[in-house]
Amino acid sequence: MGIAQENRVEVKSMLTAVSSKPSRSARVHPFTALDNAMSPHTLHVIVYYPRSPFGSFDLDSVRISLSELLSMYPPVVGRVAKTPDGILEVKCNDAGLRTLKAKVCVGIDEWLRSADGHDESDLTAWGDMPEDPSTWAPFRLQINEFQGGGVAIGLSCPHRQADATTLTVLLKSWTEAQRRRCIVHPPSFSPLPSILTDDTDAVKPNSATISKPISTKTATATFRFSSSSFKKYIEEDGIFPKASPFDVFAALFWTRVALVKRKSHDRVCMCVDFRRLLPNPLPYGFFGNALNFSSLEMTNVADQGIVHVARLINDHVTNLTVEKIRSDLNRVGEQELMYGGDLTIVNMEHMIVEGDPMMYEAVFEDGVRPVHVSYRIGNVGGEGVIMVMPSPEKGFGRVVSVTLPEEEVSKLLVDQEILRFEPKIILSGVK
Amino acid sequence: MPQAPMPELTSSVKLKYVKLGYQYLVNHFLSFLLIPIMAIGAVELLRMGPEEILNVWNSLEFDLVQVLCTSFFVIFISTVYFMSKPRTIYLVDYSCYKPPVTCRVPFATFMEHSRLILKDKPKSVEFQMRILERSGLGEETSLPPAIHYIPPTPTMDAARSEAQLVIFTAMDDLFKKTGLKPKDVDILIVNCSLFSPTPSLSAMVINKYKLRSNIKSVNLSGMGCSAGLISVDLARDLLQVHPNSNAIIVSTEIITPNYYQGNERAMLLPNCLFRMGAAAILMSNRRSDRWRAKYKLSHLVRTHRGSDDKSFYCVYEQEDKEGHVGINLSKDLMAIAGEALKANITTIGPLVLPASEQLLFLLSLIGRKIFNPKLKPYIPDFKLAFEHFCIHAGGRAVIDELQKNLQLSGEHVEASRMTLHRFGNTSSSSLWYELSYIESKGRMRRGDRVWQIAFGSGFKCNSAVWKCNRTIKTPKDGPWSDCIDRYPVFIPEVVKL
């Protein structure tokens, strides 16, 4: 892949989308210790629709519903500021959501087939927080129109300010506002419950937020596994009764990546959203980071059978108690990079509510469901990230995206064990 | 100590009653004269009895010819009187444009865009911030979509689409409110000072609504913020000439092409104050409209100070050193506005002030001319002539100045201040937003008189006096319908940004 690829995405204009009502109080939204620990990373969500809900853009009703929604999210339209003690917080001053409009020179199907991770990065805004963030918009929306119809809506923010669930709920609420439905998961800005924060120290001032750039060139590939491939595996290989698709696919990729990396690769970092794992569950609309990062070890994982590894993963996730979550929270400051310090596996099972994957329920016009939703993390550590996401078809299928050093990804793309599951490979740059 | 203020209080109360008594006496002088005379006459008649009255009547010796001639004479005089009386001009209804929420400009957004675009000129950014802090604008004013881009994209297309958006929305609303059919419009006047494309905006309206081919359309451009009242004056003159007609006036200011892109301080001021807005007004001289019309036009006075060089140059559009076109506001603007207002008041005073005030003014004038030139000039109390005031929301300074000069209370200028806060300076249409505010507050009763004062480049001061024709119920829809309950708000001297 040494050929220089010309940019297929061209940003045409930039404006600021404002909330519809002024936020009357001069509110500040503070960051938790977990938020600050996420600080080197950025978060990007890209939702692909086969038909764009945008028309003239300036006078669209979609813009009006966006403004109405932004009134419910003051921290999204605020700006980051430093208190005199050097602590970062969000001043809810209504400055607005930066919105970029871009055009892609190919059609959406061609894009999904032939674009790679770098191309997909062009669909959202990147860029780290500058020294003086007073005029820098942390949340940025990018509307990318494909040739011949289709649109990719990209939303990005520093990971300090929100996690994947928060952004997904925000986009879904936008579609609900547009269709004049009641908002199922309104935002909640209350702090983390005291049961989790009793032991933690007061929020420490931030040290240098940007860590050294990752030296190896990474690539991303996305594998779509259908329900039937999971069922086929269970019939052929047998699995313990309580295995979920996450367990199986996470185990599959852990073992294969370990093989490719040629280390015994004992340890992974498991990232699980703990909103619903608490005795008093947090609402889905909880705004901020509610992620648990825990370590999981297994010797010689490359040689282990998937069943074995799946069982280990299942035990680990089921045994995430409040005490474990609290102790993991206490240790967040210790790692420099939450994602990619060790191979990180991200669990998004909680986004499937009553069988429906939340991100695929973000529908602007009836009958026009997203064809694909990507999540990307910026400034990922060298060990890489595996994300197991829900599939647009409800059921046991999953979409797995891997971000690893380039050579490892190219090896994975031809790995026989993975190909046995008959995945549809998209967004991997295969021409 | 408690004794000292008491005499002052009682003396000021006594003075108030003296003033009231004087006003009643002078304003109803004729009644005071006629009523005793009529009473005496009636008493005489009753005393005389019917036979005596008949005798007096017969002794006058009328014959048929004399009676006929007298009656024809009376009929002739009254016909001439009614024919030469100017037609009553009615304001049937009007509608103000309410911008969509996506066009809102919070302070933080405005300052952020300013910092991003003028990143090499921190002094200009500081200046804009200071203006915005003291401007009296709120966080809900609107700028057109093209200005929300970084950098702004003021193309001609964008200007046309802003014009279409504001004008057509206001006119659709007006047609709906009044039930008027587009083909029944006889006169169309569009005024927009700074955007004048070809074909004109009035042609654009005719094209959109398929108005009649024999419509009398006029497009006024370049006449500044007072062009709204100039259009009303023109409509009035046209309605005098054309019987049984109606006129639609569209007052707006298109912001898109006039957003100053340079960094000269005096020219950045309009960017901070001018906002998107439009109003469409239906006027008529038809007798059938007299039941449903909201207002009757009583007077309209236009004063132009262009003959004075200082007034002429005080609001001047020019290019700055880098070639960006902007509007330069001179520092003497307030003084010149005061002069123009004085000239206008001198003309309108005799038309509207009650006799008591005019007499006092005349006496003070005589006193100053003949006896003592150092006597303070008497400023007539305009609060006696009007119930409501609509002062063009040109900026906080204008409203403060007029409040001081005319000695108005906070409630009188409330409509102007709140319009400036909610909608900013929408130029010629601001008077109509202010009138809508008064109606939305339920303060407009039948018989109330409204004084609209507008200032404009040139330098002009125009004022119109309307009389309310019927008590107006609080409108259910309108630019203020969703926020009137929050008003009036307290506007601090300086908003901390």
PDB file of N, CA, C and O in Angstrom, chain B residues 195-236:
ATOM      1  N   PHE B 195     -29.273  46.292  -0.504  1.00  0.00           N
ATOM      2  CA  PHE B 195     -29.191  45.243  -1.520  1.00  0.00           C
ATOM      3  C   PHE B 195     -30.186  45.579  -2.611  1.00  0.00           C
ATOM      4  O   PHE B 195     -31.387  45.661  -2.367  1.00  0.00           O
ATOM      5  N   SER B 196     -29.690  45.809  -3.811  1.00  0.00           N
ATOM      6  CA  SER B 196     -30.559  46.246  -4.883  1.00  0.00           C
ATOM      7  C   SER B 196     -30.192  45.515  -6.169  1.00  0.00           C
ATOM      8  O   SER B 196     -29.492  46.048  -7.015  1.00  0.00           O
ATOM      9  N   PRO B 197     -30.672  44.245  -6.313  1.00  0.00           N
ATOM     10  CA  PRO B 197     -30.285  43.498  -7.497  1.00  0.00           C
ATOM     11  C   PRO B 197     -31.153  43.887  -8.693  1.00  0.00           C
ATOM     12  O   PRO B 197     -32.110  44.639  -8.560  1.00  0.00           O
ATOM     13  N   THR B 198     -30.797  43.339  -9.843  1.00  0.00           N
ATOM     14  CA  THR B 198     -31.647  43.467 -11.017  1.00  0.00           C
ATOM     15  C   THR B 198     -32.076  42.078 -11.405  1.00  0.00           C
ATOM     16  O   THR B 198     -31.217  41.218 -11.589  1.00  0.00           O
ATOM     17  N   PRO B 199     -33.334  41.735 -11.607  1.00  0.00           N
ATOM     18  CA  PRO B 199     -34.472  42.613 -11.388  1.00  0.00           C
ATOM     19  C   PRO B 199     -34.683  42.915  -9.904  1.00  0.00           C
ATOM     20  O   PRO B 199     -34.184  42.197  -9.054  1.00  0.00           O
ATOM     21  N   SER B 200     -35.432  43.962  -9.613  1.00  0.00           N
ATOM     22  CA  SER B 200     -35.510  44.466  -8.249  1.00  0.00           C
ATOM     23  C   SER B 200     -36.225  43.473  -7.343  1.00  0.00           C
ATOM     24  O   SER B 200     -36.865  42.518  -7.789  1.00  0.00           O
ATOM     25  N   LEU B 201     -36.149  43.754  -6.042  1.00  0.00           N
ATOM     26  CA  LEU B 201     -36.823  42.896  -5.071  1.00  0.00           C
ATOM     27  C   LEU B 201     -38.331  42.957  -5.271  1.00  0.00           C
ATOM     28  O   LEU B 201     -39.038  41.963  -5.072  1.00  0.00           O
ATOM     29  N   SER B 202     -38.866  44.118  -5.681  1.00  0.00           N
ATOM     30  CA  SER B 202     -40.304  44.178  -5.908  1.00  0.00           C
ATOM     31  C   SER B 202     -40.669  43.303  -7.101  1.00  0.00           C
ATOM     32  O   SER B 202     -41.713  42.632  -7.090  1.00  0.00           O
ATOM     33  N   ALA B 203     -39.810  43.262  -8.129  1.00  0.00           N
ATOM     34  CA  ALA B 203     -40.070  42.373  -9.255  1.00  0.00           C
ATOM     35  C   ALA B 203     -40.024  40.922  -8.799  1.00  0.00           C
ATOM     36  O   ALA B 203     -40.800  40.083  -9.264  1.00  0.00           O
ATOM     37  N   MET B 204     -39.129  40.632  -7.848  1.00  0.00           N
ATOM     38  CA  MET B 204     -39.029  39.265  -7.325  1.00  0.00           C
ATOM     39  C   MET B 204     -40.332  38.867  -6.633  1.00  0.00           C
ATOM     40  O   MET B 204     -40.812  37.744  -6.776  1.00  0.00           O
ATOM     41  N   VAL B 205     -40.922  39.819  -5.893  1.00  0.00           N
ATOM     42  CA  VAL B 205     -42.176  39.534  -5.202  1.00  0.00           C
ATOM     43  C   VAL B 205     -43.295  39.315  -6.209  1.00  0.00           C
ATOM     44  O   VAL B 205     -44.119  38.408  -6.072  1.00  0.00           O
ATOM     45  N   ILE B 206     -43.315  40.178  -7.239  1.00  0.00           N
ATOM     46  CA  ILE B 206     -44.364  40.050  -8.263  1.00  0.00           C
ATOM     47  C   ILE B 206     -44.252  38.710  -8.973  1.00  0.00           C
ATOM     48  O   ILE B 206     -45.257  38.054  -9.258  1.00  0.00           O
ATOM     49  N   ASN B 207     -43.008  38.285  -9.207  1.00  0.00           N
ATOM     50  CA  ASN B 207     -42.792  37.017  -9.883  1.00  0.00           C
ATOM     51  C   ASN B 207     -43.257  35.855  -9.020  1.00  0.00           C
ATOM     52  O   ASN B 207     -43.927  34.935  -9.477  1.00  0.00           O
ATOM     53  N   LYS B 208     -42.930  35.916  -7.737  1.00  0.00           N
ATOM     54  CA  LYS B 208     -43.260  34.794  -6.857  1.00  0.00           C
ATOM     55  C   LYS B 208     -44.759  34.648  -6.667  1.00  0.00           C
ATOM     56  O   LYS B 208     -45.298  33.553  -6.675  1.00  0.00           O
ATOM     57  N   TYR B 209     -45.460  35.778  -6.451  1.00  0.00           N
ATOM     58  CA  TYR B 209     -46.875  35.691  -6.123  1.00  0.00           C
ATOM     59  C   TYR B 209     -47.781  35.903  -7.325  1.00  0.00           C
ATOM     60  O   TYR B 209     -49.003  35.934  -7.170  1.00  0.00           O
ATOM     61  N   LYS B 210     -47.204  36.070  -8.506  1.00  0.00           N
ATOM     62  CA  LYS B 210     -47.978  36.236  -9.741  1.00  0.00           C
ATOM     63  C   LYS B 210     -48.972  37.391  -9.594  1.00  0.00           C
ATOM     64  O   LYS B 210     -50.172  37.236  -9.767  1.00  0.00           O
ATOM     65  N   LEU B 211     -48.445  38.545  -9.198  1.00  0.00           N
ATOM     66  CA  LEU B 211     -49.304  39.709  -9.011  1.00  0.00           C
ATOM     67  C   LEU B 211     -49.728  40.256 -10.371  1.00  0.00           C
ATOM     68  O   LEU B 211     -49.164  39.922 -11.412  1.00  0.00           O
ATOM     69  N   ARG B 212     -50.707  41.140 -10.334  1.00  0.00           N
ATOM     70  CA  ARG B 212     -51.318  41.636 -11.578  1.00  0.00           C
ATOM     71  C   ARG B 212     -50.341  42.422 -12.430  1.00  0.00           C
ATOM     72  O   ARG B 212     -49.425  43.049 -11.928  1.00  0.00           O
ATOM     73  N   SER B 213     -50.614  42.493 -13.708  1.00  0.00           N
ATOM     74  CA  SER B 213     -49.693  43.219 -14.591  1.00  0.00           C
ATOM     75  C   SER B 213     -49.852  44.725 -14.470  1.00  0.00           C
ATOM     76  O   SER B 213     -48.951  45.470 -14.831  1.00  0.00           O
ATOM     77  N   ASN B 214     -51.001  45.216 -13.956  1.00  0.00           N
ATOM     78  CA  ASN B 214     -51.134  46.670 -13.836  1.00  0.00           C
ATOM     79  C   ASN B 214     -50.881  47.142 -12.401  1.00  0.00           C
ATOM     80  O   ASN B 214     -51.361  48.173 -11.977  1.00  0.00           O
ATOM     81  N   ILE B 215     -50.070  46.371 -11.686  1.00  0.00           N
ATOM     82  CA  ILE B 215     -49.750  46.748 -10.316  1.00  0.00           C
ATOM     83  C   ILE B 215     -48.830  47.962 -10.320  1.00  0.00           C
ATOM     84  O   ILE B 215     -48.044  48.156 -11.241  1.00  0.00           O
ATOM     85  N   LYS B 216     -48.977  48.823  -9.310  1.00  0.00           N
ATOM     86  CA  LYS B 216     -48.089  49.963  -9.204  1.00  0.00           C
ATOM     87  C   LYS B 216     -46.982  49.572  -8.221  1.00  0.00           C
ATOM     88  O   LYS B 216     -47.188  49.562  -7.019  1.00  0.00           O
ATOM     89  N   SER B 217     -45.831  49.200  -8.748  1.00  0.00           N
ATOM     90  CA  SER B 217     -44.778  48.722  -7.855  1.00  0.00           C
ATOM     91  C   SER B 217     -43.633  49.713  -7.816  1.00  0.00           C
ATOM     92  O   SER B 217     -43.301  50.357  -8.806  1.00  0.00           O
ATOM     93  N   VAL B 218     -43.068  49.855  -6.626  1.00  0.00           N
ATOM     94  CA  VAL B 218     -41.938  50.764  -6.424  1.00  0.00           C
ATOM     95  C   VAL B 218     -40.909  50.030  -5.581  1.00  0.00           C
ATOM     96  O   VAL B 218     -41.257  49.348  -4.619  1.00  0.00           O
ATOM     97  N   ASN B 219     -39.632  50.197  -5.924  1.00  0.00           N
ATOM     98  CA  ASN B 219     -38.577  49.603  -5.114  1.00  0.00           C
ATOM     99  C   ASN B 219     -37.682  50.730  -4.604  1.00  0.00           C
ATOM    100  O   ASN B 219     -37.103  51.464  -5.389  1.00  0.00           O
ATOM    101  N   LEU B 220     -37.627  50.904  -3.283  1.00  0.00           N
ATOM    102  CA  LEU B 220     -36.818  51.977  -2.706  1.00  0.00           C
ATOM    103  C   LEU B 220     -35.527  51.395  -2.176  1.00  0.00           C
ATOM    104  O   LEU B 220     -35.547  50.478  -1.359  1.00  0.00           O
ATOM    105  N   SER B 221     -34.396  51.926  -2.622  1.00  0.00           N
ATOM    106  CA  SER B 221     -33.143  51.435  -2.058  1.00  0.00           C
ATOM    107  C   SER B 221     -32.273  52.606  -1.670  1.00  0.00           C
ATOM    108  O   SER B 221     -32.449  53.722  -2.160  1.00  0.00           O
ATOM    109  N   GLY B 222     -31.363  52.375  -0.781  1.00  0.00           N
ATOM    110  CA  GLY B 222     -30.397  53.387  -0.358  1.00  0.00           C
ATOM    111  C   GLY B 222     -30.920  54.369   0.652  1.00  0.00           C
ATOM    112  O   GLY B 222     -30.204  55.296   1.020  1.00  0.00           O
ATOM    113  N   MET B 223     -32.176  54.191   1.140  1.00  0.00           N
ATOM    114  CA  MET B 223     -32.704  55.246   1.993  1.00  0.00           C
ATOM    115  C   MET B 223     -32.547  54.997   3.485  1.00  0.00           C
ATOM    116  O   MET B 223     -33.106  55.724   4.288  1.00  0.00           O
ATOM    117  N   GLY B 224     -31.824  53.978   3.858  1.00  0.00           N
ATOM    118  CA  GLY B 224     -31.452  53.810   5.256  1.00  0.00           C
ATOM    119  C   GLY B 224     -32.545  53.221   6.125  1.00  0.00           C
ATOM    120  O   GLY B 224     -33.517  52.647   5.649  1.00  0.00           O
ATOM    121  N   CYS B 225     -32.358  53.385   7.433  1.00  0.00           N
ATOM    122  CA  CYS B 225     -33.261  52.737   8.379  1.00  0.00           C
ATOM    123  C   CYS B 225     -34.612  53.423   8.466  1.00  0.00           C
ATOM    124  O   CYS B 225     -35.544  52.886   9.044  1.00  0.00           O
ATOM    125  N   SER B 226     -34.743  54.639   7.943  1.00  0.00           N
ATOM    126  CA  SER B 226     -36.036  55.321   8.027  1.00  0.00           C
ATOM    127  C   SER B 226     -36.870  55.064   6.787  1.00  0.00           C
ATOM    128  O   SER B 226     -37.943  55.638   6.630  1.00  0.00           O
ATOM    129  N   ALA B 227     -36.390  54.170   5.912  1.00  0.00           N
ATOM    130  CA  ALA B 227     -37.098  53.940   4.656  1.00  0.00           C
ATOM    131  C   ALA B 227     -38.474  53.336   4.878  1.00  0.00           C
ATOM    132  O   ALA B 227     -39.356  53.474   4.038  1.00  0.00           O
ATOM    133  N   GLY B 228     -38.669  52.670   6.013  1.00  0.00           N
ATOM    134  CA  GLY B 228     -39.984  52.086   6.293  1.00  0.00           C
ATOM    135  C   GLY B 228     -41.059  53.144   6.303  1.00  0.00           C
ATOM    136  O   GLY B 228     -42.120  52.994   5.685  1.00  0.00           O
ATOM    137  N   LEU B 229     -40.783  54.265   6.990  1.00  0.00           N
ATOM    138  CA  LEU B 229     -41.787  55.322   7.059  1.00  0.00           C
ATOM    139  C   LEU B 229     -41.881  56.091   5.750  1.00  0.00           C
ATOM    140  O   LEU B 229     -42.927  56.650   5.419  1.00  0.00           O
ATOM    141  N   ILE B 230     -40.785  56.127   4.999  1.00  0.00           N
ATOM    142  CA  ILE B 230     -40.847  56.760   3.676  1.00  0.00           C
ATOM    143  C   ILE B 230     -41.781  55.948   2.785  1.00  0.00           C
ATOM    144  O   ILE B 230     -42.573  56.515   2.020  1.00  0.00           O
ATOM    145  N   SER B 231     -41.713  54.616   2.911  1.00  0.00           N
ATOM    146  CA  SER B 231     -42.627  53.769   2.133  1.00  0.00           C
ATOM    147  C   SER B 231     -44.073  54.021   2.539  1.00  0.00           C
ATOM    148  O   SER B 231     -44.960  54.057   1.685  1.00  0.00           O
ATOM    149  N   VAL B 232     -44.301  54.192   3.846  1.00  0.00           N
ATOM    150  CA  VAL B 232     -45.668  54.448   4.317  1.00  0.00           C
ATOM    151  C   VAL B 232     -46.158  55.767   3.741  1.00  0.00           C
ATOM    152  O   VAL B 232     -47.300  55.881   3.287  1.00  0.00           O
ATOM    153  N   ASP B 233     -45.281  56.764   3.700  1.00  0.00           N
ATOM    154  CA  ASP B 233     -45.639  58.066   3.139  1.00  0.00           C
ATOM    155  C   ASP B 233     -45.992  57.929   1.663  1.00  0.00           C
ATOM    156  O   ASP B 233     -46.992  58.481   1.182  1.00  0.00           O
ATOM    157  N   LEU B 234     -45.181  57.189   0.948  1.00  0.00           N
ATOM    158  CA  LEU B 234     -45.435  56.978  -0.480  1.00  0.00           C
ATOM    159  C   LEU B 234     -46.751  56.246  -0.689  1.00  0.00           C
ATOM    160  O   LEU B 234     -47.551  56.603  -1.565  1.00  0.00           O
ATOM    161  N   ALA B 235     -46.982  55.235   0.146  1.00  0.00           N
ATOM    162  CA  ALA B 235     -48.229  54.479   0.027  1.00  0.00           C
ATOM    163  C   ALA B 235     -49.416  55.387   0.282  1.00  0.00           C
ATOM    164  O   ALA B 235     -50.439  55.321  -0.402  1.00  0.00           O
ATOM    165  N   ARG B 236     -49.257  56.261   1.280  1.00  0.00           N
ATOM    166  CA  ARG B 236     -50.357  57.170   1.596  1.00  0.00           C
ATOM    167  C   ARG B 236     -50.661  58.060   0.401  1.00  0.00           C
ATOM    168  O   ARG B 236     -51.818  58.248   0.014  1.00  0.00           O
TER     169      ARG B 236
END
